[in-house]
Short mmCIF file of C-alpha atoms in Angstrom, two decimals:
data_model
loop_
_atom_site.label_atom_id
_atom_site.label_comp_id
_atom_site.label_asym_id
_atom_site.label_seq_id
_atom_site.Cartn_x
_atom_site.Cartn_y
_atom_site.Cartn_z
CA MET J 271 123.74 85.51 99.84
CA ASP J 272 120.63 85.06 101.84
CA PRO J 273 117.83 84.05 99.43
CA ALA J 274 114.86 85.29 101.45
CA ARG J 275 116.21 88.75 102.26
CA GLU J 276 117.62 89.17 98.71
CA SER J 277 114.14 88.25 97.32
CA ALA J 278 112.63 90.80 99.70
CA VAL J 279 115.06 93.63 98.59
CA ASP J 280 114.32 92.62 94.89
CA VAL J 281 110.46 93.07 95.48
CA LEU J 282 110.99 96.42 97.40
CA VAL J 283 113.25 97.82 94.56
CA VAL J 284 110.26 97.67 92.12
CA TRP J 285 107.31 98.02 94.56
CA ASP J 286 105.34 101.09 94.23
CA PRO J 287 102.11 101.32 96.24
CA ALA J 288 100.46 103.58 93.52
CA LYS J 289 101.01 101.01 90.79
CA ARG J 290 101.72 97.47 92.14
CA PHE J 291 100.50 95.47 94.93
CA ALA J 292 103.24 94.07 97.20
CA LYS J 293 101.34 90.81 97.27
CA ASP J 294 101.41 90.55 93.43
CA LEU J 295 105.10 91.04 93.34
CA LEU J 296 105.64 88.34 95.91
CA GLU J 297 103.55 85.93 93.89
CA GLU J 298 105.49 86.73 90.82
CA ARG J 299 108.95 85.86 92.71
CA ARG J 300 107.55 82.54 94.18
CA ASP J 301 110.00 80.70 92.02
CA ALA J 302 113.07 82.78 93.06
CA THR J 303 112.58 81.29 96.73
CA PRO J 304 111.66 77.60 96.43
CA ASP J 305 111.98 76.94 100.20
CA PRO J 306 108.66 77.66 101.89
CA ARG J 307 110.53 78.90 104.97
CA ASP J 308 112.44 81.56 102.82
CA ARG J 309 109.25 82.61 101.19
CA GLY J 310 107.59 83.19 104.56
CA LEU J 311 110.35 85.49 105.75
CA THR J 312 110.38 87.27 102.33
CA ARG J 313 106.71 87.83 102.81
CA GLU J 314 107.16 88.99 106.39
CA ILE J 315 109.73 91.57 105.42
CA VAL J 316 108.03 92.87 102.34
CA LEU J 317 104.58 93.16 103.99
CA GLY J 318 106.27 94.63 107.03
CA VAL J 319 107.63 97.47 104.89
CA ALA J 320 104.28 97.96 103.17
CA ARG J 321 102.32 98.26 106.41
CA ARG J 322 104.88 100.55 108.25
CA ARG J 323 106.77 102.32 105.55
CA ALA J 324 105.99 105.69 107.14
CA THR J 325 107.41 104.55 110.43
CA ILE J 326 110.39 102.99 109.00
CA ASP J 327 111.27 106.00 106.70
CA HIS J 328 110.99 108.36 109.50
CA LEU J 329 113.37 106.53 111.63
CA LEU J 330 115.94 106.20 108.65
CA ALA J 331 115.53 109.91 107.92
CA GLY J 332 116.73 110.63 111.59
CA VAL J 333 119.96 108.70 111.20
CA SER J 334 120.84 108.87 107.43
CA ALA J 335 122.71 112.04 106.28
CA THR J 336 121.46 111.43 102.80
CA PRO J 337 117.60 111.90 102.32
CA LEU J 338 115.94 108.70 101.31
CA TRP J 339 114.79 109.97 97.96
CA ARG J 340 118.26 110.45 96.85
CA LEU J 341 119.54 106.99 97.68
CA GLU J 342 119.79 104.22 94.99
CA PRO J 343 116.80 102.00 94.86
CA VAL J 344 118.69 99.06 96.11
CA VAL J 345 120.06 100.98 99.01
CA ARG J 346 116.79 102.30 100.07
CA ALA J 347 115.15 98.90 99.80
CA ALA J 348 117.91 97.18 101.75
CA LEU J 349 117.60 99.84 104.54
CA ARG J 350 113.93 99.33 104.73
CA ALA J 351 114.03 95.61 104.66
CA ALA J 352 116.58 95.55 107.48
CA LEU J 353 114.39 98.03 109.65
CA ALA J 354 111.27 95.84 109.17
CA GLN J 355 113.12 93.05 110.69
CA LEU J 356 114.99 95.00 113.40
CA LEU J 357 111.75 96.73 114.62
CA PHE J 358 108.87 94.13 113.90
CA LEU J 359 110.54 90.49 113.84
CA ASP J 360 111.50 89.52 117.31
CA ARG J 361 113.03 86.25 116.32
CA VAL J 362 115.35 87.61 113.85
CA PRO J 363 118.99 88.34 115.24
CA ALA J 364 119.99 91.95 114.60
CA HIS J 365 123.27 90.93 113.09
CA ALA J 366 121.51 88.70 110.33
CA ALA J 367 119.26 91.58 109.27
CA VAL J 368 122.18 94.00 109.19
CA ASP J 369 124.70 91.72 107.53
CA ALA J 370 122.36 90.44 104.79
CA SER J 371 121.46 94.20 103.79
CA VAL J 372 125.07 95.13 103.77
CA GLU J 373 126.22 92.16 101.54
CA ILE J 374 123.30 92.70 99.05
CA VAL J 375 124.21 96.36 98.54
CA LYS J 376 127.85 95.24 98.26
CA ALA J 377 126.79 92.87 95.41
CA ARG J 378 124.32 95.02 93.71
CA ALA J 379 126.07 98.48 94.16
CA ASN J 380 129.41 98.93 95.60
CA ALA J 381 131.59 98.66 98.78
CA ARG J 382 131.04 102.37 99.65
CA LEU J 383 127.40 102.23 99.63
CA ALA J 384 127.67 99.02 101.66
CA GLY J 385 129.69 100.77 104.31
CA PHE J 386 127.08 103.62 104.34
CA VAL J 387 124.34 100.92 104.84
CA ASN J 388 126.30 99.28 107.62
CA GLY J 389 126.83 102.71 109.38
CA VAL J 390 123.20 103.54 109.20
CA LEU J 391 121.74 100.15 110.42
CA ARG J 392 124.40 99.77 113.28
CA THR J 393 123.23 103.32 114.49
CA VAL J 394 119.70 102.06 114.49
CA VAL J 395 120.67 98.86 116.50
CA ARG J 396 122.48 101.02 119.00
CA GLY J 397 119.31 103.18 119.37
CA ILE J 398 117.08 100.29 120.35
CA GLU J 399 116.56 99.77 124.12
CA GLY J 400 114.11 96.93 123.87
CA PRO J 401 110.61 95.96 124.61
CA ALA J 402 108.86 98.78 126.46
CA THR J 403 107.95 98.44 130.13
CA GLY J 404 105.74 100.70 132.22
CA ALA J 405 103.85 103.56 130.88
CA GLU J 406 103.99 104.30 127.24
CA ASP J 407 106.46 106.97 126.02
CA PRO J 408 104.95 108.22 122.81
CA ARG J 409 108.22 109.88 121.74
CA ARG J 410 110.25 106.79 121.96
CA ASP J 411 107.97 103.76 121.61
CA VAL J 412 107.33 102.09 118.29
CA PRO J 413 104.01 100.15 118.41
CA ARG J 414 104.16 96.46 117.47
CA ALA J 415 101.27 94.20 116.39
CA GLY J 416 100.59 91.58 119.06
CA ALA J 417 103.63 92.47 121.07
CA ALA J 418 105.13 95.06 123.60
CA ALA J 419 106.07 98.26 122.02
CA LEU J 420 109.86 98.57 121.07
CA ARG J 421 111.42 101.47 122.99
CA LEU J 422 114.22 103.55 121.58
CA ARG J 423 116.98 105.05 123.59
CA THR J 424 116.36 108.62 122.47
CA VAL J 425 113.47 110.71 121.42
CA ALA J 426 112.59 109.90 117.85
CA PHE J 427 109.03 111.00 117.28
CA PRO J 428 107.14 114.41 117.30
CA ALA J 429 105.69 115.84 120.49
CA THR J 430 102.22 114.99 121.33
CA VAL J 431 101.36 118.48 122.38
CA PRO J 432 99.28 120.39 121.38
CA SER J 433 98.00 117.56 119.17
CA PRO J 434 98.97 113.77 118.94
CA ASP J 435 97.82 113.44 115.44
CA ARG J 436 101.16 113.52 113.65
CA ASN J 437 102.86 111.45 116.36
CA LEU J 438 100.22 108.65 115.97
CA ALA J 439 100.41 108.99 112.16
CA ILE J 440 104.06 108.40 112.06
CA ARG J 441 104.26 105.68 114.82
CA PHE J 442 101.24 103.68 113.36
CA ALA J 443 101.94 104.53 109.75
CA HIS J 444 98.53 106.12 108.87
CA PRO J 445 97.66 109.22 107.06
CA GLU J 446 97.57 112.21 109.46
CA TRP J 447 94.26 113.44 108.15
CA LEU J 448 92.90 110.07 108.77
CA VAL J 449 94.11 109.98 112.46
CA ALA J 450 92.81 113.51 112.99
CA ARG J 451 89.28 112.46 111.52
CA TRP J 452 89.17 109.25 113.61
CA ARG J 453 90.08 111.20 116.81
CA SER J 454 87.51 113.77 116.12
CA ARG J 455 84.76 111.48 115.25
CA HIS J 456 85.36 108.57 117.58
CA GLY J 457 87.37 110.06 120.36
CA ASP J 458 91.08 108.95 121.39
CA ALA J 459 90.26 105.49 122.83
CA VAL J 460 88.33 104.18 119.86
CA ALA J 461 90.84 105.90 117.46
CA ARG J 462 93.72 104.24 119.05
CA SER J 463 91.99 100.75 118.71
CA MET J 464 91.52 101.53 115.06
CA LEU J 465 95.15 102.37 114.55
CA GLU J 466 96.22 99.07 116.53
CA ALA J 467 93.83 97.11 114.32
CA GLY J 468 95.45 98.91 111.17
CA ILE J 469 98.88 97.59 111.92
CA SER J 470 97.95 94.04 112.93
CA ARG J 471 98.52 91.11 110.49
CA ALA J 472 95.21 89.86 109.13
CA PRO J 473 95.01 85.93 109.37
CA ALA J 474 95.62 84.05 106.35
CA VAL J 475 92.38 83.14 104.73
CA LEU J 476 91.57 80.90 101.75
CA ARG J 477 88.35 80.79 99.62
CA VAL J 478 86.98 77.54 98.13
CA ARG J 479 84.03 77.00 95.85
CA VAL J 480 80.87 76.67 97.74
CA GLY J 481 80.18 73.15 98.76
CA ASP J 482 84.08 72.26 98.78
CA ARG J 483 85.07 73.55 102.04
CA ASP J 484 84.95 70.42 104.20
CA THR J 485 86.96 68.49 101.66
CA VAL J 486 89.65 71.05 101.17
CA LEU J 487 89.82 71.80 104.90
CA ALA J 488 90.40 68.21 105.51
CA SER J 489 93.29 67.99 102.97
CA ILE J 490 94.98 70.95 104.52
CA VAL J 491 94.88 69.45 107.98
CA ALA J 492 95.96 66.17 106.72
CA ALA J 493 99.11 67.90 105.31
CA GLY J 494 99.99 69.03 108.80
CA VAL J 495 98.74 72.60 108.60
CA SER J 496 96.77 74.13 111.50
CA ALA J 497 93.46 75.14 109.75
CA SER J 498 89.71 75.81 110.67
CA ALA J 499 86.59 76.75 108.90
CA GLY J 500 85.92 80.52 108.83
CA ALA J 501 82.70 82.52 109.28
CA GLY J 502 81.73 82.49 105.60
CA PRO J 503 80.57 79.30 103.81
CA ALA J 504 83.55 79.30 101.57
CA GLU J 505 86.13 80.57 104.12
CA ILE J 506 89.13 78.60 105.58
CA ARG J 507 91.67 80.11 107.98
CA VAL J 508 95.15 78.80 107.92
CA ALA J 509 98.19 79.23 110.21
CA VAL J 510 100.93 79.57 107.68
CA ALA J 511 103.29 82.36 106.63
CA ASP J 512 102.90 81.76 102.90
CA PRO J 513 99.30 80.42 102.16
CA SER J 514 100.05 80.43 98.47
CA SER J 515 102.55 77.38 99.13
CA LEU J 516 99.65 75.22 100.21
CA ALA J 517 98.94 72.38 97.80
CA ALA J 518 95.31 73.32 97.88
CA VAL J 519 96.19 76.81 96.35
CA ARG J 520 98.81 75.53 93.95
CA GLU J 521 96.36 72.93 92.50
CA GLY J 522 93.61 75.35 92.15
CA PHE J 523 91.18 74.08 94.75
CA ALA J 524 91.44 77.23 96.99
CA SER J 525 92.62 80.89 96.36
CA VAL J 526 94.05 83.35 98.87
CA GLU J 527 91.46 85.86 99.62
CA GLY J 528 90.94 87.99 102.71
CA ALA J 529 87.74 87.48 104.82
CA THR J 530 86.57 91.03 104.25
CA VAL J 531 86.96 90.63 100.46
CA GLN J 532 85.04 87.44 100.45
CA ARG J 533 82.06 89.25 101.80
CA THR J 534 82.28 92.00 99.11
CA ALA J 535 81.45 89.95 95.86
CA PRO J 536 78.23 88.50 97.35
CA LEU J 537 76.93 92.02 98.02
CA LEU J 538 76.61 92.48 94.27
CA ASP J 539 74.07 89.48 94.27
CA PRO J 540 75.24 88.32 90.84
CA ARG J 541 72.81 86.02 89.19
CA PRO J 542 73.68 83.29 86.57
CA GLY J 543 73.54 84.96 83.19
CA ASP J 544 74.59 88.36 84.47
CA ARG J 545 77.45 90.55 83.07
CA ILE J 546 79.56 91.87 85.79
CA LEU J 547 82.50 94.36 85.62
CA VAL J 548 85.51 94.17 87.97
CA LEU J 549 87.64 97.28 87.87
CA ARG J 550 91.20 97.18 89.56
CA ALA J 551 90.87 93.39 89.00
CA SER J 552 94.52 92.42 89.63
CA PRO J 553 95.51 89.97 91.03
CA GLY J 554 92.36 88.23 90.27
CA GLY J 555 90.73 86.67 93.58
CA ALA J 556 87.53 88.91 93.18
CA VAL J 557 87.16 87.91 89.45
CA LEU J 558 87.30 84.12 90.45
CA HIS J 559 84.83 84.80 93.06
CA VAL J 560 82.22 86.55 90.92
CA ALA J 561 82.79 83.74 88.27
CA ASP J 562 81.90 81.19 90.98
CA LEU J 563 78.74 83.01 91.94
CA LEU J 564 77.62 83.23 88.20
CA ALA J 565 77.55 79.23 88.43
CA GLY J 566 78.75 78.80 84.73
CA ARG J 567 76.48 81.18 83.19
CA GLY J 568 77.19 84.82 82.27
CA GLU J 569 80.27 86.99 81.81
CA VAL J 570 82.96 88.75 83.93
CA VAL J 571 84.84 91.67 82.33
CA ALA J 572 88.13 92.17 84.39
CA ALA J 573 89.75 95.51 83.82
CA ASP J 574 92.93 96.97 84.83
CA VAL J 575 95.04 100.09 83.97
CA GLU J 576 98.52 98.52 83.17
CA ALA J 577 99.07 96.15 80.18
CA GLU J 578 101.60 94.15 82.31
CA GLN J 579 99.20 93.64 85.20
CA VAL J 580 96.38 92.54 82.83
CA GLY J 581 98.73 90.13 81.08
CA ALA J 582 99.64 88.58 84.57
CA LEU J 583 95.95 88.57 85.46
CA ALA J 584 94.90 86.76 82.32
CA ALA J 585 97.51 84.07 82.91
CA PHE J 586 96.43 83.74 86.48
CA LEU J 587 92.71 83.41 85.50
CA ALA J 588 93.55 80.85 82.71
CA SER J 589 95.35 78.67 85.25
CA ARG J 590 92.55 78.73 87.88
CA LEU J 591 89.32 79.03 86.01
CA PRO J 592 87.45 75.53 85.73
CA ALA J 593 86.30 74.35 82.34
CA ASP J 594 82.65 75.02 83.38
CA ALA J 595 83.15 78.51 84.61
CA ALA J 596 81.47 81.68 83.21
CA ARG J 597 83.11 83.47 80.40
CA VAL J 598 85.87 85.78 81.52
CA GLU J 599 87.40 88.83 79.58
CA THR J 600 90.41 90.88 80.45
CA VAL J 601 90.68 94.38 79.30
CA VAL J 602 93.24 97.22 79.67
CA VAL J 603 91.47 100.56 80.55
CA SER J 604 92.80 104.10 80.70
CA ARG J 605 93.91 105.33 84.09
CA ASP J 606 92.28 108.78 83.33
CA GLY J 607 89.93 108.58 80.52
CA PRO J 608 86.29 107.28 80.23
CA LEU J 609 85.66 103.57 80.49
CA PRO J 610 85.20 101.78 77.08
CA PHE J 611 81.83 100.35 77.96
CA ALA J 612 78.33 101.35 76.98
CA PRO J 613 76.27 102.87 79.83
CA GLY J 614 73.87 100.21 81.15
CA SER J 615 75.81 97.19 79.74
CA PHE J 616 76.62 95.64 83.15
CA HIS J 617 74.20 94.21 85.79
CA GLY J 618 76.89 95.15 88.41
CA VAL J 619 80.34 96.78 89.04
CA LEU J 620 82.85 95.70 91.58
CA VAL J 621 85.84 97.84 92.39
CA GLU J 622 88.90 96.13 93.94
CA ALA J 623 90.18 99.49 95.46
CA PRO J 624 94.08 99.55 95.85
CA SER J 625 95.72 99.34 99.45
CA SER J 626 99.16 99.82 100.65
CA GLU J 627 99.99 96.02 100.23
#
């Protein structure tokens, strides 16, 4: 069985964007796919579903006689994984995506459900015309980041008259209320550019301790990976599908942390000796960043709402924090109740708000 696609389905079976980050689940399953190329494909599939689930589910609903919510989790995950490849990964042969999902369902469920998956996916494949040419057809074109839209043979999306909000929301996998707000506030052209940015893949970015960037960057380049210094003083941009596979990350000299996130912790202006609270602290990148900024003096309280998440967070921090780091405490807090901290007991609070990934 295909290890990359099997691992992707395993992640999607348990992924719930309200509770778990897809990126956290991918990290937990690193050992299940030891080949970096397999990990890269697994990551592309899972994050493709995370970014475009509304588009994928809409198209599946149009060809499946059974509502998605009634399908067994492994069947739903296998269908989503296959569509992420068929729609958004040009270099993946259609037969590879279809056959792998069918085999996974056959092994995890039964032959009848595998036949159902095969039928649904082959209907999707027959409905794909190819890269769009000429003027956009908003009822047939699936937007793709950095590539021509994928044109379907028949109408698949809502009409754009009298309002294109629902059409854009489904095709770009954004909430309809947000599309309406952007169009109202910024106009159609700017709103469209914001939607296109929303489906784009952010570059892989690492954060190193301030002063270590040149050394870490040189080691990454020496290993044959294309990399460059980013805009921030601790930022390195790398051209690799799975940045967590880099030796610099595995050995604790760098952490995977987006460029935008890297600019957030310094806004708190934490000083050595401060006590800082980080809420929704998993997977831990922001905690490491704040600890670095405290320069070995002070305390970071890292809080999250799930005991399992906090356990994984504590293990991650224990493996990455240097011996001279500021003190870090992990805490489980209630999702709905008041926080168990006295008013005024922190110099600053950082909230790692959840996203779809």
